[in-house]
Coordinates of C-alpha atoms in Angstrom, one line a residue:
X1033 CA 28.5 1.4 -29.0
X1034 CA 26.3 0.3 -32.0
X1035 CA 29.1 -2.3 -32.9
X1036 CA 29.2 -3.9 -29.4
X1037 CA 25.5 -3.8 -29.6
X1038 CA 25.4 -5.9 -32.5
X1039 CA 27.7 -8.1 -31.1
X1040 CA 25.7 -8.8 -28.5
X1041 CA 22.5 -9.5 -31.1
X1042 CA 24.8 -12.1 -32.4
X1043 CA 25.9 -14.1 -29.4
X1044 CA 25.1 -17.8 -28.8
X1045 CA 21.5 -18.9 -28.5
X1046 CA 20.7 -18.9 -24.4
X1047 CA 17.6 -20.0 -22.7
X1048 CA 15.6 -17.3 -20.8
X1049 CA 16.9 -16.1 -17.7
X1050 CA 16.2 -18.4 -15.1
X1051 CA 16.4 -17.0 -11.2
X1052 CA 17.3 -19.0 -7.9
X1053 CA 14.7 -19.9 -5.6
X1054 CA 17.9 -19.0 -3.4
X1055 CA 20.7 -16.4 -3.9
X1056 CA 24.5 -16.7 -4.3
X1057 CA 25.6 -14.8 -1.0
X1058 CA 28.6 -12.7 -1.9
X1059 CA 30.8 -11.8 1.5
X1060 CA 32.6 -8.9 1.7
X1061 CA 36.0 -10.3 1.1
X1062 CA 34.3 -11.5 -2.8
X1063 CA 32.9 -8.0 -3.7
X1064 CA 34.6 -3.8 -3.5
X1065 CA 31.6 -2.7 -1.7
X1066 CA 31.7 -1.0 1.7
X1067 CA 28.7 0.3 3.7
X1068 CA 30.7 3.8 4.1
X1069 CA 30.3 4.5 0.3
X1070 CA 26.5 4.6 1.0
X1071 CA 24.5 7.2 1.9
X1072 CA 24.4 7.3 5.4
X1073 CA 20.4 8.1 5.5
X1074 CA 20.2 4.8 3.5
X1075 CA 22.1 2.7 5.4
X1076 CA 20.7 4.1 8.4
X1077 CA 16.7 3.2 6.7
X1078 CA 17.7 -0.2 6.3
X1079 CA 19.0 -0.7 9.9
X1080 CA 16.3 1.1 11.8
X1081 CA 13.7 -1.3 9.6
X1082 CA 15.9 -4.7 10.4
X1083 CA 15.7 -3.7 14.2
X1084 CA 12.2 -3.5 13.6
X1085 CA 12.0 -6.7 12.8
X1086 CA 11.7 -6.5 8.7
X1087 CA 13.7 -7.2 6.1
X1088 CA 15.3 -4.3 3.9
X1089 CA 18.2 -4.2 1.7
X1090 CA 20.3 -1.4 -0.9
X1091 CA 18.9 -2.5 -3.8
X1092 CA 19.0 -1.6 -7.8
X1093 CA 21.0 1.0 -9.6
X1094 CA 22.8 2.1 -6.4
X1095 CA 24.4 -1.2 -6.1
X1096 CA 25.3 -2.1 -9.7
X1097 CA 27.0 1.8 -10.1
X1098 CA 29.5 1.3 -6.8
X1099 CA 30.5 -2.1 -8.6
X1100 CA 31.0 -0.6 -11.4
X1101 CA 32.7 2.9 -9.8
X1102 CA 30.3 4.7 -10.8
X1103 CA 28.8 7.5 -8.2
X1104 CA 25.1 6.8 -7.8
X1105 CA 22.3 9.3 -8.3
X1106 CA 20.4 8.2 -5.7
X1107 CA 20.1 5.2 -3.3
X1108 CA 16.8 3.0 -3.2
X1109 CA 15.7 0.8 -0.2
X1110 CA 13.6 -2.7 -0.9
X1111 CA 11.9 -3.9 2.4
X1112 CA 8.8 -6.4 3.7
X1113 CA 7.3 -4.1 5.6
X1114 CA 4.6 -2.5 3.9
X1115 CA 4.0 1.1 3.2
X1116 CA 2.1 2.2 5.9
X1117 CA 4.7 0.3 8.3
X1118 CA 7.3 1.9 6.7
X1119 CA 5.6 5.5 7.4
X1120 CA 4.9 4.9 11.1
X1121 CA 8.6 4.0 11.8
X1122 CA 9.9 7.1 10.0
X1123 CA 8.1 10.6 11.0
X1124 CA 9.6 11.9 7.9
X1125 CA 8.0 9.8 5.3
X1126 CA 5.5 10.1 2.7
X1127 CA 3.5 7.7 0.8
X1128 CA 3.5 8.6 -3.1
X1129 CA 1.7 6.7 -6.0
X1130 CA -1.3 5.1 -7.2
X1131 CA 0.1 3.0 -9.8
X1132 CA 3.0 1.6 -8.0
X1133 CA 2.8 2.9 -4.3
X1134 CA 6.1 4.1 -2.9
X1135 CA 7.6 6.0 0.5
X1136 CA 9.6 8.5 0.1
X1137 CA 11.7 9.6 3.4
X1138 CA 13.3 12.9 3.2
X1139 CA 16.3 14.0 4.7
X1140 CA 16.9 18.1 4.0
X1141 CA 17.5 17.8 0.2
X1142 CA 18.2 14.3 -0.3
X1143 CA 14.7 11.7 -0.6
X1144 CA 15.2 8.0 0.0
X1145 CA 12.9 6.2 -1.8
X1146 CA 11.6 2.9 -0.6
X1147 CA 9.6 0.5 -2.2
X1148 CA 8.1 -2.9 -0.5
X1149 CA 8.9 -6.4 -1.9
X1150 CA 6.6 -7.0 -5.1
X1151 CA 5.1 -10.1 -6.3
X1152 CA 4.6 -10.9 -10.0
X1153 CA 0.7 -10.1 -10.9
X1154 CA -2.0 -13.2 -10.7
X1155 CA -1.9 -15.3 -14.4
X1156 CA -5.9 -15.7 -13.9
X1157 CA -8.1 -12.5 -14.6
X1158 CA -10.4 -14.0 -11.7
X1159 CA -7.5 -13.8 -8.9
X1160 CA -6.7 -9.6 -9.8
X1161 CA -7.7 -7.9 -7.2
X1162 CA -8.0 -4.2 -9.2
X1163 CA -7.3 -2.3 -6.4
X1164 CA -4.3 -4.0 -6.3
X1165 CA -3.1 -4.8 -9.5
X1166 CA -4.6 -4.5 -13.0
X1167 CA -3.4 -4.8 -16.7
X1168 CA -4.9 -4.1 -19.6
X1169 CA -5.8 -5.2 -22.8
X1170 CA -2.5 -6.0 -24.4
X1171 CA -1.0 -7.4 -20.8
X1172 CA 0.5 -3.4 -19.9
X1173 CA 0.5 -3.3 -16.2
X1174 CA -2.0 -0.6 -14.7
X1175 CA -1.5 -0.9 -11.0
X1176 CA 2.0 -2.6 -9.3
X1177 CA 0.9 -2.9 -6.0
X1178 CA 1.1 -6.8 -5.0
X1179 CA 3.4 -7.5 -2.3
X1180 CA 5.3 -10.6 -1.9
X1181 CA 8.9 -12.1 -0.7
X1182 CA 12.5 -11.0 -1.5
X1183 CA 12.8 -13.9 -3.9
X1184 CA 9.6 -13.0 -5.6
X1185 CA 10.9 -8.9 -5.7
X1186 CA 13.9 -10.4 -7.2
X1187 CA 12.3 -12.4 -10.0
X1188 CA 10.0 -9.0 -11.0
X1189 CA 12.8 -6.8 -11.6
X1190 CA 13.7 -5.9 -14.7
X1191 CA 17.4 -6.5 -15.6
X1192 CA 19.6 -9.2 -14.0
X1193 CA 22.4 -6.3 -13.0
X1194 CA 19.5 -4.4 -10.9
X1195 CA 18.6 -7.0 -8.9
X1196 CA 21.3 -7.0 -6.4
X1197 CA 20.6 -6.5 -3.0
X1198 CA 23.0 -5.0 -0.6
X1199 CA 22.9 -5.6 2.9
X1200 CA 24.9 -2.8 4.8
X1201 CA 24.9 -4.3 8.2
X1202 CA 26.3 -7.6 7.4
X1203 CA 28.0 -6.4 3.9
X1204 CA 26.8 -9.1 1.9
X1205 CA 25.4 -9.1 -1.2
X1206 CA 22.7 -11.8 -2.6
X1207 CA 22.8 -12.2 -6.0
X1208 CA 19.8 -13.9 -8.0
X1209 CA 19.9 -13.5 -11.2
X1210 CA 23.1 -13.6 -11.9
X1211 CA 24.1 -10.0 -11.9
X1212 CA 27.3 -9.8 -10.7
X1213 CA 28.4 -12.0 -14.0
X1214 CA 26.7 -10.2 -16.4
X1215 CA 28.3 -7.0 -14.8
X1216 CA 31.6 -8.3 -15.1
X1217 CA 30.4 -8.8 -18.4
X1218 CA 29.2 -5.7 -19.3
X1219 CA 25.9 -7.1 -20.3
X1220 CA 22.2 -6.2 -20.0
X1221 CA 19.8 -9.1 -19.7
X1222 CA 15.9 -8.8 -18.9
X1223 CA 14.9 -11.4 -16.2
X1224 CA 12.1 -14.0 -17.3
X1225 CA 10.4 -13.9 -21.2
X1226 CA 11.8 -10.6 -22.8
X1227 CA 8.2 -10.6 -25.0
X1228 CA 6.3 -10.7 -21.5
X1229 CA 8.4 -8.3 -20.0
X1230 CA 8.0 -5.7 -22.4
X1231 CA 4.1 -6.2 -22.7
X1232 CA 4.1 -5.5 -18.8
X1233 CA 5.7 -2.3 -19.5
X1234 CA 6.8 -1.5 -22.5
X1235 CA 8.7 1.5 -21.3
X1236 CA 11.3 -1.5 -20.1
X1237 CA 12.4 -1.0 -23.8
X1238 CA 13.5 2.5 -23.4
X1239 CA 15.3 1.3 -20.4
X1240 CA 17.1 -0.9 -22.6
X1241 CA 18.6 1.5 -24.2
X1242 CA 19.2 3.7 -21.7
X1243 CA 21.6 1.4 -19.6
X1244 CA 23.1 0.0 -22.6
X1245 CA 24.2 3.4 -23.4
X1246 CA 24.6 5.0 -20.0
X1247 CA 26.9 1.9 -18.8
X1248 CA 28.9 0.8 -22.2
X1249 CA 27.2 -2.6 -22.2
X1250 CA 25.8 -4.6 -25.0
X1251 CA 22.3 -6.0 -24.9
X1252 CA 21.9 -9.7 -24.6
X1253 CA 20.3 -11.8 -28.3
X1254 CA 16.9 -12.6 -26.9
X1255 CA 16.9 -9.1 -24.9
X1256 CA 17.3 -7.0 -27.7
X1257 CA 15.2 -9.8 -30.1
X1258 CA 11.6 -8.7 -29.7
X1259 CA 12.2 -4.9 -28.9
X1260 CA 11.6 -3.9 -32.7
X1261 CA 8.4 -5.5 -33.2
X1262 CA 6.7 -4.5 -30.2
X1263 CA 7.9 -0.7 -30.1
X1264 CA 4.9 0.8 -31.6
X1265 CA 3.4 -0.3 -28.2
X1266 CA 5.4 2.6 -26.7
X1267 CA 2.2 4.8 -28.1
X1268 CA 0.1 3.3 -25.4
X1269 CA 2.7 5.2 -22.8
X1270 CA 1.0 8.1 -20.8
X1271 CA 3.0 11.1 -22.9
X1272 CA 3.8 12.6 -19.4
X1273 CA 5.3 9.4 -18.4
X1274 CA 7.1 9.6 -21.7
X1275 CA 8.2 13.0 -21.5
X1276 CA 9.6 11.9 -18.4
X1277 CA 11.6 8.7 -19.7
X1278 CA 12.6 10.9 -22.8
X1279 CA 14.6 13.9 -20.6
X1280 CA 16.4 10.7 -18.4
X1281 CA 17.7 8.6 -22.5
X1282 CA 18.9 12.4 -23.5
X1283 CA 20.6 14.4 -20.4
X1284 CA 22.4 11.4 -19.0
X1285 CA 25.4 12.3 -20.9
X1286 CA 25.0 9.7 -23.1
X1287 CA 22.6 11.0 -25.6
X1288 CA 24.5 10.5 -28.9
X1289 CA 24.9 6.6 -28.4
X1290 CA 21.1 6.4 -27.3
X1291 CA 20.1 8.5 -30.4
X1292 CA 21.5 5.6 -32.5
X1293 CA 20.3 2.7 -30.3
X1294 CA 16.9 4.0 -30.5
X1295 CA 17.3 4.7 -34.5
X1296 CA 18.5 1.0 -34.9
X1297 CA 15.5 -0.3 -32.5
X1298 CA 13.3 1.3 -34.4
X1299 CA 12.1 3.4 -31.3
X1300 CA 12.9 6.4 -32.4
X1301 CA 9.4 6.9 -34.4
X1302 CA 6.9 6.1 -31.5
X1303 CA 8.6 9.0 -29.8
X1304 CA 8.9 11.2 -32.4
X1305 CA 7.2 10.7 -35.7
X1306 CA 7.2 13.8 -37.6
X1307 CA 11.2 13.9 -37.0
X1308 CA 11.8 10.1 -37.6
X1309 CA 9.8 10.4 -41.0
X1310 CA 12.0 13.4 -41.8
X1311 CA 14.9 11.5 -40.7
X1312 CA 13.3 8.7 -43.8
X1313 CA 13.3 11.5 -46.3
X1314 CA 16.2 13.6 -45.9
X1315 CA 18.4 11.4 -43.6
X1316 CA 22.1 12.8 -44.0
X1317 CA 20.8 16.4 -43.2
X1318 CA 18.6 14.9 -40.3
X1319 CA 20.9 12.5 -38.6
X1320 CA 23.6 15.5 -38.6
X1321 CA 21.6 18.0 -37.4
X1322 CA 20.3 15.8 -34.4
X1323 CA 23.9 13.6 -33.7
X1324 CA 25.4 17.4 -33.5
X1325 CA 23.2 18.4 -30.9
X1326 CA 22.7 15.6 -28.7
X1327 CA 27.2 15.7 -29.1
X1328 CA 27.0 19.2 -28.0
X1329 CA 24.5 18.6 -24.9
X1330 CA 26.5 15.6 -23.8
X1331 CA 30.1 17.8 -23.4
X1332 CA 27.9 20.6 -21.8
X1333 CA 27.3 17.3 -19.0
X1334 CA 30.4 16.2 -18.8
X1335 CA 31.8 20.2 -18.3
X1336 CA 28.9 20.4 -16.0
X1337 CA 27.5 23.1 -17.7
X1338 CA 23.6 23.9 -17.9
X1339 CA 21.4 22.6 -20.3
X1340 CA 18.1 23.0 -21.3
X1341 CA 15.4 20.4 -22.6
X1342 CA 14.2 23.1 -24.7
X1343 CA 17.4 23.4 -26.8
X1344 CA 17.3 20.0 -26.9
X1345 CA 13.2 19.1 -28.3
X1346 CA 13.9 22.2 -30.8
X1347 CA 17.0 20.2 -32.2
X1348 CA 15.2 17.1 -32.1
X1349 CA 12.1 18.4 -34.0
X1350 CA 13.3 21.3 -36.1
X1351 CA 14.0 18.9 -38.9
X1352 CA 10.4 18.4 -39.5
X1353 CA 9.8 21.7 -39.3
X1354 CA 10.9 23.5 -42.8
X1355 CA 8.6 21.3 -45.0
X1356 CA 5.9 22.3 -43.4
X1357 CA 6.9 26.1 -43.5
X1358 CA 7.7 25.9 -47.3
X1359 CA 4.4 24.4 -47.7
X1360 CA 2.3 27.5 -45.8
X1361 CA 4.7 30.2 -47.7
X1362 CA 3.6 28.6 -50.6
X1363 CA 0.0 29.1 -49.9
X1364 CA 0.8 32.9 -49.7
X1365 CA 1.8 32.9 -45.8
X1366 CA 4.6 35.4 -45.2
X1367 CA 7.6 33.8 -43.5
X1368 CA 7.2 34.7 -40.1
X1369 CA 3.7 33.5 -39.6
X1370 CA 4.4 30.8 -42.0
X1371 CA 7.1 29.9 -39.4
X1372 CA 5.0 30.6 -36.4
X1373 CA 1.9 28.5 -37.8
X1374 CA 4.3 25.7 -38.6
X1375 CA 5.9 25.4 -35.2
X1376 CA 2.4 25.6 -33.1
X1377 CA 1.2 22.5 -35.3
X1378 CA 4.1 20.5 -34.6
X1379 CA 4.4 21.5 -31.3
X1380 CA 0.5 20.3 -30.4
X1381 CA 1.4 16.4 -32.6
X1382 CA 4.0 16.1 -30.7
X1383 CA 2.6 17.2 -27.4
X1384 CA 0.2 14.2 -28.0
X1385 CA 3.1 11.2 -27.4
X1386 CA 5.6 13.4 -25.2
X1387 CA 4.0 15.9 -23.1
X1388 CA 5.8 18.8 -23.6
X1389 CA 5.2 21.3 -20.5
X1390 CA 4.2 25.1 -21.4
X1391 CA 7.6 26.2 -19.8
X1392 CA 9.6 24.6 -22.8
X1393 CA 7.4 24.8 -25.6
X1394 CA 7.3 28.3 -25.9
X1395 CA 11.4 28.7 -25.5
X1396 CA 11.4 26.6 -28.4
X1397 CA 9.1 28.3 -30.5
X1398 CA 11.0 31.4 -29.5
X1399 CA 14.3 29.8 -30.8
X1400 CA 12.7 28.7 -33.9
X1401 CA 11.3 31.8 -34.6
X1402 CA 14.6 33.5 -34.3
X1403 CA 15.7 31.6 -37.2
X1404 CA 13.5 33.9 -39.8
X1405 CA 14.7 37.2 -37.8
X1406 CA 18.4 36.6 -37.5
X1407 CA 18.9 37.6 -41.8
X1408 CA 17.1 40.4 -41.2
X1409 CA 19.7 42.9 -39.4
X1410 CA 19.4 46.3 -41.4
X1411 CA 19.0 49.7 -39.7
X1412 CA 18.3 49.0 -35.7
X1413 CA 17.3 44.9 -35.7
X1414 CA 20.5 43.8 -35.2
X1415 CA 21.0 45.5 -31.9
X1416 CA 17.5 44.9 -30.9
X1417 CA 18.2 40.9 -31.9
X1418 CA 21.2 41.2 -29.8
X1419 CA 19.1 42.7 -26.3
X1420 CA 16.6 40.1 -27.5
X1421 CA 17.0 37.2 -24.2
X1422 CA 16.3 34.7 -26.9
X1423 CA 19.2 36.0 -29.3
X1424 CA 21.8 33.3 -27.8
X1425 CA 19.9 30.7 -28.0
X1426 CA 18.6 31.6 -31.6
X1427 CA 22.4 31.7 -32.4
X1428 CA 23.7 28.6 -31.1
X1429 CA 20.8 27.3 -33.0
X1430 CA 21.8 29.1 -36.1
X1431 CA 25.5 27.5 -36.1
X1432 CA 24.3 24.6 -35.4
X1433 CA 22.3 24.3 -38.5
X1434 CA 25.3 25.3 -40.3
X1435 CA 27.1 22.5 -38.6
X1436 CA 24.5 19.9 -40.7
X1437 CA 24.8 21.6 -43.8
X1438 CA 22.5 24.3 -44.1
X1439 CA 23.3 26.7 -46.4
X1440 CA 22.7 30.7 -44.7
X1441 CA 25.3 33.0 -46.6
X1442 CA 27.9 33.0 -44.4
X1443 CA 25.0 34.6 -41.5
X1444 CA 26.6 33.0 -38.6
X1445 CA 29.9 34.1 -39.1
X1446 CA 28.1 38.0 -39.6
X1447 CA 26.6 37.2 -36.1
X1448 CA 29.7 35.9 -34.3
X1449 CA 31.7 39.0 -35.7
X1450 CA 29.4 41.6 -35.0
X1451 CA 29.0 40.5 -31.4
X1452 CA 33.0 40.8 -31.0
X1453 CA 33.1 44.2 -32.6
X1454 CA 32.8 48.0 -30.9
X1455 CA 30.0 50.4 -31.2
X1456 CA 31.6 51.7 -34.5
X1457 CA 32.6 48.8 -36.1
X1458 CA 28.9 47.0 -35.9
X1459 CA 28.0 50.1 -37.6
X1460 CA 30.1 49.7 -40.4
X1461 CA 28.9 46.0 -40.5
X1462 CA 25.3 47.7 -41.0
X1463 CA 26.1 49.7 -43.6
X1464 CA 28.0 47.5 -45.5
X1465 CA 25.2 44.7 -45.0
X1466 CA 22.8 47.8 -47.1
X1467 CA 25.7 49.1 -49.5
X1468 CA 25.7 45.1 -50.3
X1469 CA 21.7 45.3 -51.0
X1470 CA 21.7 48.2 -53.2
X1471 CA 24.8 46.8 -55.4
X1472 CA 23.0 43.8 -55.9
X1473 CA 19.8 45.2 -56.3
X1474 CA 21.5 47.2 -59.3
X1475 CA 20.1 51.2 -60.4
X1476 CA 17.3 52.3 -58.2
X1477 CA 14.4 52.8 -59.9
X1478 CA 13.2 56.3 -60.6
X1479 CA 10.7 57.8 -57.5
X1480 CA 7.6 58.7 -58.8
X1481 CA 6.4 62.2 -57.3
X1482 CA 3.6 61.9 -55.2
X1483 CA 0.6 64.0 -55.7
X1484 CA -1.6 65.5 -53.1
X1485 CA -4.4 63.1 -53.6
X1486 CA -2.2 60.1 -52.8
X1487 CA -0.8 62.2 -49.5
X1488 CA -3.9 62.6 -48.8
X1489 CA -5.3 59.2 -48.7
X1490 CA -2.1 58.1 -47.0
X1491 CA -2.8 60.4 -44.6
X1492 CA -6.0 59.3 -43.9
X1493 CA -5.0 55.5 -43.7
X1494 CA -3.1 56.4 -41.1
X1495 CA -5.5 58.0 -39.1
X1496 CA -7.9 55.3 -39.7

């Protein structure tokens, strides 16, 4: 992935992305796509708008993933008419948004989203109209909600391969960026001045990365060219937006490649600095631990088995996480509060660029926190550890530590045995764990008798 990527970085010099006042029309005898591979409540939006007299078209990621044989997640519907037109043809639609305003119709389970033809924002400050449209500062875009023409929707999407619009009824596609070559291709390209573009929204970078990876294609020179400089701008990012972009790069199935891409980019540390400036100091040990999980999470995918963000953020930031932990013990903090204060401070820094809901930081404190009580497995912990409905979690955490190199005494292995054997053989397991203790911990020293007087103020400690 990283290789093609660089490839990419080093391909002839190539003006910026020009689109056609009018499209290449592609009939259906030049493309694969038929309007039976669509969602029928899709096709069926597009038709009952064009009888009502407006324009609408399958548009984006739905189109570019059947060229490419890939099952879309969901299908997306551009159209002129407006929202509130959109809403009074369809009894089952909603308006959603303030910063870019949206319908949503649903159908049972499955929503169709539907957006109306956008314009690019006025140049001149004077011209904004702030109830419809509004950037800040440093050119971010506030509010999306200019409408305009199909050629002018066209020219404000993002990538060339996602603005392709499919027209069921006639089964034509009009291409106007050149999206179909860059598919065939496998290349992502931003549409107009990548600089611009990523000022507008800076998130685009993230989405970079996250098509590169997800489709196998590399990212065009001048694409890719300003992405490094201008990725501390991803701190300007509402952290719920983030949190949102951040679960969409990792449980894609494609996490491992995007780990590196946003490591190369240099995106890695807007998102998460305390594990990107652990990943600067102790890189080999970091860069396993993380590549191992993300590997892991993207075979659970692909077996389509469950996963959980929370596995994933405590893999993510557990490498920052020790140092921080040494440094309380060291101030005379016992281990488990030492681990407990540790985890709550990182937690709340990195709540403040990815918002982190209550739901999943606590799981990952939990898993955490199992990794100072798994050693400890004398007398009854080992059994309550096991009932604990934490312990797996806290063990696939465990090996997976192991898998970067940690050093625990061969504690995993203890684990993964003593959950295999009977009633009787965990007990042996116990007692050989404290027959090992006292042999290391050579003679036992001689018991002093107690006296009365210390019984007594023992005694009445207790009661106290």
């Amino acid at each position: 992935m990283l290789k093609k990527l660089f490839q990419s970085l080093r391909s002839p010099k190539r003006r910026t992305q020009q689109l056609r006042s009018t499209p290449e029309v592609l009939n259906s005898s030049q493309h694969s796509l038929q309007r039976a591979q669509f969602s029928r409540y899709a096709v069926n939006i597009v038709e009952r708008l064009q009888n009502a007299g407006y324009q609408a078209y399958l548009v984006g990621g739905c189109v570019r993933d059947m060229l490419l044989n890939i099952t879309p997640k969901d299908f997306d519907v551009a159209t002129s008419a407006t929202p509130e037109q959109v809403r009074a043809e369809f009894r089952n639609a909603r308006i959603i948004g303030r910063r870019f305003k949206l319908v949503h119709i649903h159908f049972g389970r499955e929503i169709i989203e539907v957006a109306t033809f956008r314009a690019n924002h006025p140049q001149n400050d004077e011209e904004e109209d702030s109830n419809q449209s509004s950037r800040n500062e440093s050119g971010r875009i506030l509010r999306d909600n200019v409408y305009g023409t199909l050629e002018e929707d066209a020219q404000r999407r993002d990538f060339t391969i996602n603005a392709l619009y499919y027209d069921p009824v006639s089964e034509r596609i009009l291409d106007y960026a050149n999206g179909v070559h860059d598919i065939r291709n496998r290349l992502l390209r931003l549409i107009g001045d990548p600089q611009q573009r990523y000022q507008e929204d800076p998130v685009r970078m993230l989405r970079a990365v996250r098509f590169a990876a997800k489709l196998n294609f590399g990212i065009e020179k001048h694409t890719a060219e300003p992405i490094r400089k201008l990725a501390p701008m991803l701190r300007e990012i509402p952290s719920a937006r983030l949190f949102e972009e951040v679960l969409k790069l990792f449980l894609s199935g494609n996490a491992s490649d995007t780990f590196e891409m946003l490591v190369d980019l240099q995106l890695f540390d807007p998102l998460f600095p305390a594990s990107a400036e652990a990943l600067e100091h102790n890189p080999t040990y970091t860069h396993t631990l993380i590549s191992e999980a993300l590997r892991n999470t993207d075979l659970r995918i692909k077996q389509g088995k469950p996963v959980t963000p929370a596995f994933l953020f405590a893999a993510l930031l557990w490498p920052a996480l020790p140092a921080r932990v040494e440094y309380l013990q060291d101030r005379g903090m016992p281990p488990i509060p030492a681990m407990q204060e540790a985890a709550h401070e990182l937690i709340a820094e990195q709540c403040q660029r990815i918002a982190i809901p209550k739901r999943f930081t606590m799981p990952i404190r939990e898993i955490w926190d199992m990794q100072e009580r798994l050693p400890r497995r004398s007398g009854k912990r080992a059994d309550m550890l096991l009932d604990n409905p934490r312990f797996r979690a806290g063990y696939d955490f465990l090996l997976l530590r192991e898998s970067a190199g940690e050093e625990t005494h061969g504690l995993g292995q203890w684990w993964t045995e003593y959950q295999d054997a009977n009633d009787s053989g965990r007990r042996d397991m116990i007692r050989d764990l404290s027959n090992a203790k006292d042999d290391s911990a050579g003679p036992a020293p001689r018991k002093r008798r107690r006296t009365s007087t210390t019984k007594r103020k023992r005694t009445g400690a207790a009661e106290e």
